[in-house]
């Protein structure tokens, strides 16, 4: 057949296809992803969010067949990076790390967080995680119960550091202050990594921290663990009591992490990104590393993660009002 005529017939055939089939054809011709994907992490390098994302990075790249480039954008309790991710193009090439702070706390804490939760579509519920309260070795307390006794004797003298105003660490600390009836001064940093560095340098008394960033320093003896915030003791720290066991009856705080994309991103693209993240969470070296850091892999999809965000937003809005928590 004449090459020109054959090409013309192919063009006519494509034009005659039903729209649904033509759409699939177009999608197949422009496969996703066809270029690197940016993963915005709204915390500085070295914090818990950064550690989780870098743990997943290699396997996600293998599954997607494209580089996943981590872009750390810390500050304002995660608002800066999250706002950047929410305003990105809805094409799947910008993923944003989100957590309890940015999706359930900040909207109730900030007059204008710079983004709306509804501007982001859930992709994957990555992890569930307890926090750990750690102290500088110079603090004369071997556990949280002893530290709280010190704090009551010297109101306002001791300080606690967090990943920033409005972070999950901040809320966990304010809950502790309120329920234990102690006066401890909050010192916010621009991420979990900087807070741990400050604690190592003796700038603050304690930190309410995510364990992935804190536990290496506990194991090396540079910091000491006073308590964990979950309902039960952590397997990684079996000798460390919970906050409730330390005399603060009823205290329990569990955080979570996930991935999101701008609202309007096509569902097939969201499912592709979720599959890559879920596959990474099943890698043994990833699960071992996370579990050793008191971080439990979840891997639930967009529907389950969206339901969690809705529940947590409603729950913590009430709790923030109850504890009178403010941005300081």
mmCIF file of C-alpha atoms in Angstrom:
data_model
loop_
_atom_site.group_PDB
_atom_site.id
_atom_site.type_symbol
_atom_site.label_atom_id
_atom_site.label_comp_id
_atom_site.label_asym_id
_atom_site.label_seq_id
_atom_site.Cartn_x
_atom_site.Cartn_y
_atom_site.Cartn_z
ATOM 1 C CA UNK A 1 0.000 0.000 0.000
ATOM 2 C CA UNK A 2 1.111 3.524 -0.736
ATOM 3 C CA UNK A 3 2.750 4.859 2.530
ATOM 4 C CA UNK A 4 0.896 8.156 2.258
ATOM 5 C CA UNK A 5 -2.467 6.405 1.832
ATOM 6 C CA UNK A 6 -1.703 4.033 4.755
ATOM 7 C CA UNK A 7 -0.917 7.016 7.016
ATOM 8 C CA UNK A 8 -4.167 8.710 5.969
ATOM 9 C CA UNK A 9 -6.182 5.593 6.783
ATOM 10 C CA UNK A 10 -4.605 5.389 10.249
ATOM 11 C CA UNK A 11 -5.482 9.013 10.917
ATOM 12 C CA UNK A 12 -9.089 8.463 9.828
ATOM 13 C CA UNK A 13 -9.322 5.321 11.966
ATOM 14 C CA UNK A 14 -8.084 7.163 15.056
ATOM 15 C CA UNK A 15 -10.531 9.996 14.445
ATOM 16 C CA UNK A 16 -13.394 7.513 14.145
ATOM 17 C CA UNK A 17 -12.713 5.878 17.526
ATOM 18 C CA UNK A 18 -15.224 6.484 20.371
ATOM 19 C CA UNK A 19 -14.060 9.196 22.759
ATOM 20 C CA UNK A 20 -13.469 6.718 25.594
ATOM 21 C CA UNK A 21 -11.197 4.565 23.439
ATOM 22 C CA UNK A 22 -9.473 7.591 21.941
ATOM 23 C CA UNK A 23 -8.806 8.882 25.469
ATOM 24 C CA UNK A 24 -7.159 5.604 26.443
ATOM 25 C CA UNK A 25 -5.117 5.695 23.241
ATOM 26 C CA UNK A 26 -3.919 9.218 24.043
ATOM 27 C CA UNK A 27 -3.088 8.196 27.608
ATOM 28 C CA UNK A 28 -1.102 5.208 26.326
ATOM 29 C CA UNK A 29 0.841 7.440 23.945
ATOM 30 C CA UNK A 30 1.676 9.879 26.724
ATOM 31 C CA UNK A 31 2.492 7.439 29.502
ATOM 32 C CA UNK A 32 2.776 8.677 33.074
ATOM 33 C CA UNK A 33 5.339 9.381 34.307
ATOM 34 C CA UNK A 34 7.497 10.502 31.418
ATOM 35 C CA UNK A 35 9.749 12.832 33.417
ATOM 36 C CA UNK A 36 11.052 13.246 37.009
ATOM 37 C CA UNK A 37 8.572 13.731 39.860
ATOM 38 C CA UNK A 38 9.143 16.322 42.578
ATOM 39 C CA UNK A 39 8.287 15.320 46.143
ATOM 40 C CA UNK A 40 7.892 18.411 48.304
ATOM 41 C CA UNK A 41 8.782 17.779 51.953
ATOM 42 C CA UNK A 42 7.624 20.717 54.129
ATOM 43 C CA UNK A 43 10.451 20.167 56.616
ATOM 44 C CA UNK A 44 14.211 20.712 56.486
ATOM 45 C CA UNK A 45 16.529 17.807 55.720
ATOM 46 C CA UNK A 46 17.162 15.507 58.671
ATOM 47 C CA UNK A 47 13.670 15.635 60.193
ATOM 48 C CA UNK A 48 11.221 12.767 60.470
ATOM 49 C CA UNK A 49 9.376 13.627 57.245
ATOM 50 C CA UNK A 50 12.636 13.759 55.323
ATOM 51 C CA UNK A 51 13.756 10.399 56.738
ATOM 52 C CA UNK A 52 10.481 8.696 55.740
ATOM 53 C CA UNK A 53 10.523 10.128 52.219
ATOM 54 C CA UNK A 54 14.149 9.224 51.600
ATOM 55 C CA UNK A 55 13.426 5.692 52.831
ATOM 56 C CA UNK A 56 10.751 5.340 50.135
ATOM 57 C CA UNK A 57 12.568 7.218 47.385
ATOM 58 C CA UNK A 58 14.574 4.415 45.733
ATOM 59 C CA UNK A 59 11.764 1.866 45.450
ATOM 60 C CA UNK A 60 9.313 4.481 44.195
ATOM 61 C CA UNK A 61 11.818 5.418 41.491
ATOM 62 C CA UNK A 62 12.181 1.755 40.513
ATOM 63 C CA UNK A 63 8.412 1.298 40.218
ATOM 64 C CA UNK A 64 7.753 4.571 38.395
ATOM 65 C CA UNK A 65 10.778 4.372 36.125
ATOM 66 C CA UNK A 66 11.579 8.023 36.758
ATOM 67 C CA UNK A 67 13.596 9.942 39.381
ATOM 68 C CA UNK A 68 11.765 11.172 42.481
ATOM 69 C CA UNK A 69 13.432 14.434 43.476
ATOM 70 C CA UNK A 70 12.984 15.507 47.104
ATOM 71 C CA UNK A 71 12.539 19.249 47.587
ATOM 72 C CA UNK A 72 12.760 20.315 51.254
ATOM 73 C CA UNK A 73 10.662 23.440 51.915
ATOM 74 C CA UNK A 74 10.513 23.876 55.707
ATOM 75 C CA UNK A 75 8.968 26.666 57.741
ATOM 76 C CA UNK A 76 5.689 27.911 59.254
ATOM 77 C CA UNK A 77 4.768 24.526 60.688
ATOM 78 C CA UNK A 78 4.786 22.968 57.227
ATOM 79 C CA UNK A 79 2.556 25.620 55.672
ATOM 80 C CA UNK A 80 5.127 26.944 53.198
ATOM 81 C CA UNK A 81 5.850 23.631 51.497
ATOM 82 C CA UNK A 82 2.247 22.448 51.648
ATOM 83 C CA UNK A 83 0.983 25.654 50.029
ATOM 84 C CA UNK A 84 3.551 25.227 47.271
ATOM 85 C CA UNK A 85 2.374 21.676 46.626
ATOM 86 C CA UNK A 86 -1.304 22.645 46.663
ATOM 87 C CA UNK A 87 -0.710 25.288 43.980
ATOM 88 C CA UNK A 88 1.246 22.996 41.639
ATOM 89 C CA UNK A 89 -0.118 21.736 38.333
ATOM 90 C CA UNK A 90 -2.601 18.842 38.597
ATOM 91 C CA UNK A 91 -0.516 16.541 36.431
ATOM 92 C CA UNK A 92 0.992 14.169 38.991
ATOM 93 C CA UNK A 93 4.503 15.537 38.703
ATOM 94 C CA UNK A 94 4.357 17.250 42.102
ATOM 95 C CA UNK A 95 3.757 15.090 45.170
ATOM 96 C CA UNK A 96 3.516 16.647 48.637
ATOM 97 C CA UNK A 97 4.317 14.995 51.940
ATOM 98 C CA UNK A 98 1.455 15.732 54.352
ATOM 99 C CA UNK A 99 0.838 14.844 57.969
ATOM 100 C CA UNK A 100 -1.406 15.408 60.940
ATOM 101 C CA UNK A 101 -0.002 18.902 61.411
ATOM 102 C CA UNK A 102 -0.590 20.224 57.911
ATOM 103 C CA UNK A 103 -3.893 18.457 57.208
ATOM 104 C CA UNK A 104 -5.671 18.339 60.593
ATOM 105 C CA UNK A 105 -4.086 20.952 62.896
ATOM 106 C CA UNK A 106 -2.878 23.971 60.948
ATOM 107 C CA UNK A 107 -6.258 24.810 59.371
ATOM 108 C CA UNK A 108 -7.607 25.392 62.911
ATOM 109 C CA UNK A 109 -4.489 27.121 64.226
ATOM 110 C CA UNK A 110 -3.608 29.643 61.527
ATOM 111 C CA UNK A 111 -5.890 32.464 60.352
ATOM 112 C CA UNK A 112 -4.476 31.819 56.881
ATOM 113 C CA UNK A 113 -2.352 28.722 56.409
ATOM 114 C CA UNK A 114 -1.785 29.602 52.740
ATOM 115 C CA UNK A 115 -3.688 26.596 51.415
ATOM 116 C CA UNK A 116 -6.937 24.706 51.927
ATOM 117 C CA UNK A 117 -7.051 21.022 52.791
ATOM 118 C CA UNK A 118 -9.585 20.613 49.987
ATOM 119 C CA UNK A 119 -6.948 21.812 47.485
ATOM 120 C CA UNK A 120 -5.068 18.542 47.949
ATOM 121 C CA UNK A 121 -6.184 15.058 46.903
ATOM 122 C CA UNK A 122 -5.059 12.137 49.115
ATOM 123 C CA UNK A 123 -2.769 9.533 47.540
ATOM 124 C CA UNK A 124 -1.412 7.238 50.274
ATOM 125 C CA UNK A 125 -1.624 6.960 54.044
ATOM 126 C CA UNK A 126 2.020 6.098 54.662
ATOM 127 C CA UNK A 127 2.509 5.561 58.382
ATOM 128 C CA UNK A 128 1.131 5.692 61.897
ATOM 129 C CA UNK A 129 3.606 6.844 64.527
ATOM 130 C CA UNK A 130 3.996 7.494 68.250
ATOM 131 C CA UNK A 131 6.140 10.395 69.420
ATOM 132 C CA UNK A 132 8.930 10.259 71.988
ATOM 133 C CA UNK A 133 9.828 12.813 74.659
ATOM 134 C CA UNK A 134 13.596 13.120 74.874
ATOM 135 C CA UNK A 135 15.850 15.132 77.168
ATOM 136 C CA UNK A 136 19.369 16.509 77.192
ATOM 137 C CA UNK A 137 21.633 14.440 79.497
ATOM 138 C CA UNK A 138 22.123 17.440 81.776
ATOM 139 C CA UNK A 139 18.447 17.393 82.816
ATOM 140 C CA UNK A 140 18.313 15.735 86.275
ATOM 141 C CA UNK A 141 15.430 13.397 85.478
ATOM 142 C CA UNK A 142 15.506 9.767 84.395
ATOM 143 C CA UNK A 143 11.917 9.631 83.191
ATOM 144 C CA UNK A 144 8.954 11.888 82.462
ATOM 145 C CA UNK A 145 7.459 11.554 85.952
ATOM 146 C CA UNK A 146 10.658 12.959 87.471
ATOM 147 C CA UNK A 147 10.834 15.722 84.856
ATOM 148 C CA UNK A 148 7.251 16.802 85.570
ATOM 149 C CA UNK A 149 8.104 17.011 89.275
ATOM 150 C CA UNK A 150 11.022 19.312 88.398
ATOM 151 C CA UNK A 151 8.790 21.439 86.182
ATOM 152 C CA UNK A 152 6.213 21.884 88.952
ATOM 153 C CA UNK A 153 8.898 23.004 91.393
ATOM 154 C CA UNK A 154 10.346 25.514 88.909
ATOM 155 C CA UNK A 155 7.478 26.883 86.793
ATOM 156 C CA UNK A 156 8.589 28.438 83.515
ATOM 157 C CA UNK A 157 12.236 27.451 83.846
ATOM 158 C CA UNK A 158 12.222 24.434 81.565
ATOM 159 C CA UNK A 159 11.656 24.456 77.814
ATOM 160 C CA UNK A 160 10.455 22.023 75.194
ATOM 161 C CA UNK A 161 11.295 22.134 71.506
ATOM 162 C CA UNK A 162 9.175 21.047 68.534
ATOM 163 C CA UNK A 163 9.171 21.036 64.738
ATOM 164 C CA UNK A 164 7.333 24.362 64.800
ATOM 165 C CA UNK A 165 4.152 26.189 65.666
ATOM 166 C CA UNK A 166 1.135 24.103 64.749
ATOM 167 C CA UNK A 167 3.105 20.884 64.298
ATOM 168 C CA UNK A 168 1.902 17.587 65.723
ATOM 169 C CA UNK A 169 4.789 17.821 68.227
ATOM 170 C CA UNK A 170 3.467 21.205 69.349
ATOM 171 C CA UNK A 171 -0.035 19.885 69.985
ATOM 172 C CA UNK A 172 1.352 16.848 71.818
ATOM 173 C CA UNK A 173 3.392 19.200 74.021
ATOM 174 C CA UNK A 174 0.481 21.509 74.742
ATOM 175 C CA UNK A 175 -1.685 18.521 75.631
ATOM 176 C CA UNK A 176 1.010 17.398 78.064
ATOM 177 C CA UNK A 177 1.228 20.847 79.657
ATOM 178 C CA UNK A 178 -2.548 21.074 80.034
ATOM 179 C CA UNK A 179 -3.177 17.548 81.302
ATOM 180 C CA UNK A 180 -0.129 17.464 83.617
ATOM 181 C CA UNK A 181 -0.726 21.036 84.785
ATOM 182 C CA UNK A 182 2.855 22.202 84.300
ATOM 183 C CA UNK A 183 4.389 25.422 83.007
ATOM 184 C CA UNK A 184 6.993 24.590 80.335
ATOM 185 C CA UNK A 185 7.953 27.118 77.665
ATOM 186 C CA UNK A 186 7.478 26.109 74.021
ATOM 187 C CA UNK A 187 10.403 26.774 71.659
ATOM 188 C CA UNK A 188 9.449 26.235 67.984
ATOM 189 C CA UNK A 189 11.994 25.349 65.312
ATOM 190 C CA UNK A 190 11.765 25.114 61.542
ATOM 191 C CA UNK A 191 11.497 21.340 61.551
ATOM 192 C CA UNK A 192 12.206 18.260 63.634
ATOM 193 C CA UNK A 193 15.869 18.129 62.618
ATOM 194 C CA UNK A 194 16.704 21.632 63.895
ATOM 195 C CA UNK A 195 14.838 20.900 67.157
ATOM 196 C CA UNK A 196 16.951 17.788 67.765
ATOM 197 C CA UNK A 197 20.153 19.708 66.964
ATOM 198 C CA UNK A 198 19.127 22.378 69.485
ATOM 199 C CA UNK A 199 18.491 19.734 72.129
ATOM 200 C CA UNK A 200 21.855 18.093 71.480
ATOM 201 C CA UNK A 201 23.447 21.501 72.002
ATOM 202 C CA UNK A 202 21.657 22.024 75.324
ATOM 203 C CA UNK A 203 19.570 24.966 74.085
ATOM 204 C CA UNK A 204 16.350 23.391 75.402
ATOM 205 C CA UNK A 205 15.480 20.967 78.201
ATOM 206 C CA UNK A 206 13.420 18.435 76.278
ATOM 207 C CA UNK A 207 11.928 17.866 72.833
ATOM 208 C CA UNK A 208 8.662 16.261 71.807
ATOM 209 C CA UNK A 209 10.004 14.471 68.761
ATOM 210 C CA UNK A 210 9.274 12.003 66.030
ATOM 211 C CA UNK A 211 11.380 8.927 66.804
ATOM 212 C CA UNK A 212 13.048 8.491 63.418
ATOM 213 C CA UNK A 213 15.052 11.647 64.061
ATOM 214 C CA UNK A 214 15.494 11.184 67.821
ATOM 215 C CA UNK A 215 16.178 7.489 68.433
ATOM 216 C CA UNK A 216 19.668 7.329 66.889
ATOM 217 C CA UNK A 217 20.787 9.884 69.474
ATOM 218 C CA UNK A 218 19.049 7.986 72.287
ATOM 219 C CA UNK A 219 20.834 4.804 71.273
ATOM 220 C CA UNK A 220 24.185 6.603 71.153
ATOM 221 C CA UNK A 221 23.632 8.034 74.641
ATOM 222 C CA UNK A 222 23.571 11.663 73.488
ATOM 223 C CA UNK A 223 19.912 12.004 74.514
ATOM 224 C CA UNK A 224 17.703 10.141 76.959
ATOM 225 C CA UNK A 225 14.127 9.010 76.332
ATOM 226 C CA UNK A 226 11.684 10.025 79.065
ATOM 227 C CA UNK A 227 8.376 8.700 77.679
ATOM 228 C CA UNK A 228 6.463 7.683 74.554
ATOM 229 C CA UNK A 229 3.119 9.235 73.645
ATOM 230 C CA UNK A 230 1.228 6.156 72.462
ATOM 231 C CA UNK A 231 -1.221 3.917 74.304
ATOM 232 C CA UNK A 232 1.370 1.188 74.816
ATOM 233 C CA UNK A 233 5.123 1.041 75.272
ATOM 234 C CA UNK A 234 7.111 0.901 72.057
ATOM 235 C CA UNK A 235 8.889 -2.295 71.019
ATOM 236 C CA UNK A 236 11.893 -0.151 70.158
ATOM 237 C CA UNK A 237 11.960 1.293 73.704
ATOM 238 C CA UNK A 238 10.491 -1.393 75.976
ATOM 239 C CA UNK A 239 11.902 0.142 79.162
ATOM 240 C CA UNK A 240 10.525 3.622 78.489
ATOM 241 C CA UNK A 241 7.077 4.312 80.020
ATOM 242 C CA UNK A 242 4.140 5.897 78.251
ATOM 243 C CA UNK A 243 3.018 9.392 79.221
ATOM 244 C CA UNK A 244 -0.055 7.850 80.853
ATOM 245 C CA UNK A 245 2.178 5.556 82.943
ATOM 246 C CA UNK A 246 4.132 8.654 83.990
ATOM 247 C CA UNK A 247 1.202 10.048 85.951
ATOM 248 C CA UNK A 248 -0.757 11.792 83.161
ATOM 249 C CA UNK A 249 -3.831 9.580 83.097
ATOM 250 C CA UNK A 250 -5.698 9.407 79.790
ATOM 251 C CA UNK A 251 -2.889 10.895 77.691
ATOM 252 C CA UNK A 252 -2.441 9.351 74.243
ATOM 253 C CA UNK A 253 -1.085 10.920 71.066
ATOM 254 C CA UNK A 254 -0.570 9.111 67.751
ATOM 255 C CA UNK A 255 0.449 10.916 64.561
ATOM 256 C CA UNK A 256 0.360 9.937 60.887
ATOM 257 C CA UNK A 257 1.982 10.760 57.553
ATOM 258 C CA UNK A 258 0.969 10.538 53.907
ATOM 259 C CA UNK A 259 1.265 11.785 50.344
ATOM 260 C CA UNK A 260 -1.054 14.089 48.389
ATOM 261 C CA UNK A 261 -1.316 15.766 44.989
ATOM 262 C CA UNK A 262 -3.157 18.891 43.815
ATOM 263 C CA UNK A 263 -6.931 18.447 43.542
ATOM 264 C CA UNK A 264 -7.926 17.680 39.958
ATOM 265 C CA UNK A 265 -5.102 15.229 39.297
ATOM 266 C CA UNK A 266 -6.557 12.373 37.165
ATOM 267 C CA UNK A 267 -7.423 9.244 39.149
ATOM 268 C CA UNK A 268 -5.262 6.885 37.017
ATOM 269 C CA UNK A 269 -2.248 9.032 37.900
ATOM 270 C CA UNK A 270 -3.167 9.031 41.600
ATOM 271 C CA UNK A 271 -3.466 5.237 41.518
ATOM 272 C CA UNK A 272 -0.059 4.940 39.819
ATOM 273 C CA UNK A 273 1.573 7.081 42.507
ATOM 274 C CA UNK A 274 -0.201 5.164 45.275
ATOM 275 C CA UNK A 275 0.978 1.836 43.845
ATOM 276 C CA UNK A 276 4.581 3.058 43.883
ATOM 277 C CA UNK A 277 4.379 4.272 47.491
ATOM 278 C CA UNK A 278 2.602 1.107 48.650
ATOM 279 C CA UNK A 279 5.257 -1.051 46.981
ATOM 280 C CA UNK A 280 8.012 0.916 48.731
ATOM 281 C CA UNK A 281 6.335 0.386 52.105
ATOM 282 C CA UNK A 282 6.454 -3.393 51.560
ATOM 283 C CA UNK A 283 10.228 -3.484 51.070
ATOM 284 C CA UNK A 284 11.827 -5.306 53.998
ATOM 285 C CA UNK A 285 14.629 -2.790 54.488
ATOM 286 C CA UNK A 286 12.047 0.004 54.552
ATOM 287 C CA UNK A 287 9.698 -1.725 57.005
ATOM 288 C CA UNK A 288 12.603 -2.708 59.247
ATOM 289 C CA UNK A 289 13.925 0.850 59.320
ATOM 290 C CA UNK A 290 10.529 2.367 60.003
ATOM 291 C CA UNK A 291 9.557 -0.175 62.659
ATOM 292 C CA UNK A 292 12.875 0.357 64.447
ATOM 293 C CA UNK A 293 11.900 4.026 64.584
ATOM 294 C CA UNK A 294 8.463 3.371 66.166
ATOM 295 C CA UNK A 295 6.857 4.066 62.784
ATOM 296 C CA UNK A 296 4.310 1.554 61.512
ATOM 297 C CA UNK A 297 3.851 1.275 57.723
ATOM 298 C CA UNK A 298 0.186 1.511 56.640
ATOM 299 C CA UNK A 299 0.019 1.854 52.838
ATOM 300 C CA UNK A 300 -3.736 2.530 52.642
ATOM 301 C CA UNK A 301 -5.094 4.139 49.478
ATOM 302 C CA UNK A 302 -6.771 7.455 48.584
ATOM 303 C CA UNK A 303 -10.217 6.576 49.996
ATOM 304 C CA UNK A 304 -8.947 5.410 53.380
ATOM 305 C CA UNK A 305 -6.505 8.297 53.643
ATOM 306 C CA UNK A 306 -9.184 10.822 52.726
ATOM 307 C CA UNK A 307 -11.484 9.418 55.427
ATOM 308 C CA UNK A 308 -8.671 9.693 57.994
ATOM 309 C CA UNK A 309 -8.014 13.330 57.098
ATOM 310 C CA UNK A 310 -11.723 14.169 57.493
ATOM 311 C CA UNK A 311 -12.001 12.414 60.869
ATOM 312 C CA UNK A 312 -8.819 13.909 62.245
ATOM 313 C CA UNK A 313 -9.671 17.424 61.066
ATOM 314 C CA UNK A 314 -12.978 17.338 62.942
ATOM 315 C CA UNK A 315 -11.442 15.746 66.043
ATOM 316 C CA UNK A 316 -8.486 18.103 66.437
ATOM 317 C CA UNK A 317 -10.489 21.216 65.705
ATOM 318 C CA UNK A 318 -12.417 20.464 68.910
ATOM 319 C CA UNK A 319 -9.282 19.509 70.842
ATOM 320 C CA UNK A 320 -7.452 22.704 69.867
ATOM 321 C CA UNK A 321 -10.320 24.763 71.242
ATOM 322 C CA UNK A 322 -10.472 22.616 74.372
ATOM 323 C CA UNK A 323 -6.777 23.090 75.161
ATOM 324 C CA UNK A 324 -6.785 26.754 74.198
ATOM 325 C CA UNK A 325 -3.854 26.155 71.882
ATOM 326 C CA UNK A 326 -2.490 29.222 70.076
ATOM 327 C CA UNK A 327 0.284 30.001 67.645
ATOM 328 C CA UNK A 328 3.056 31.648 69.642
#
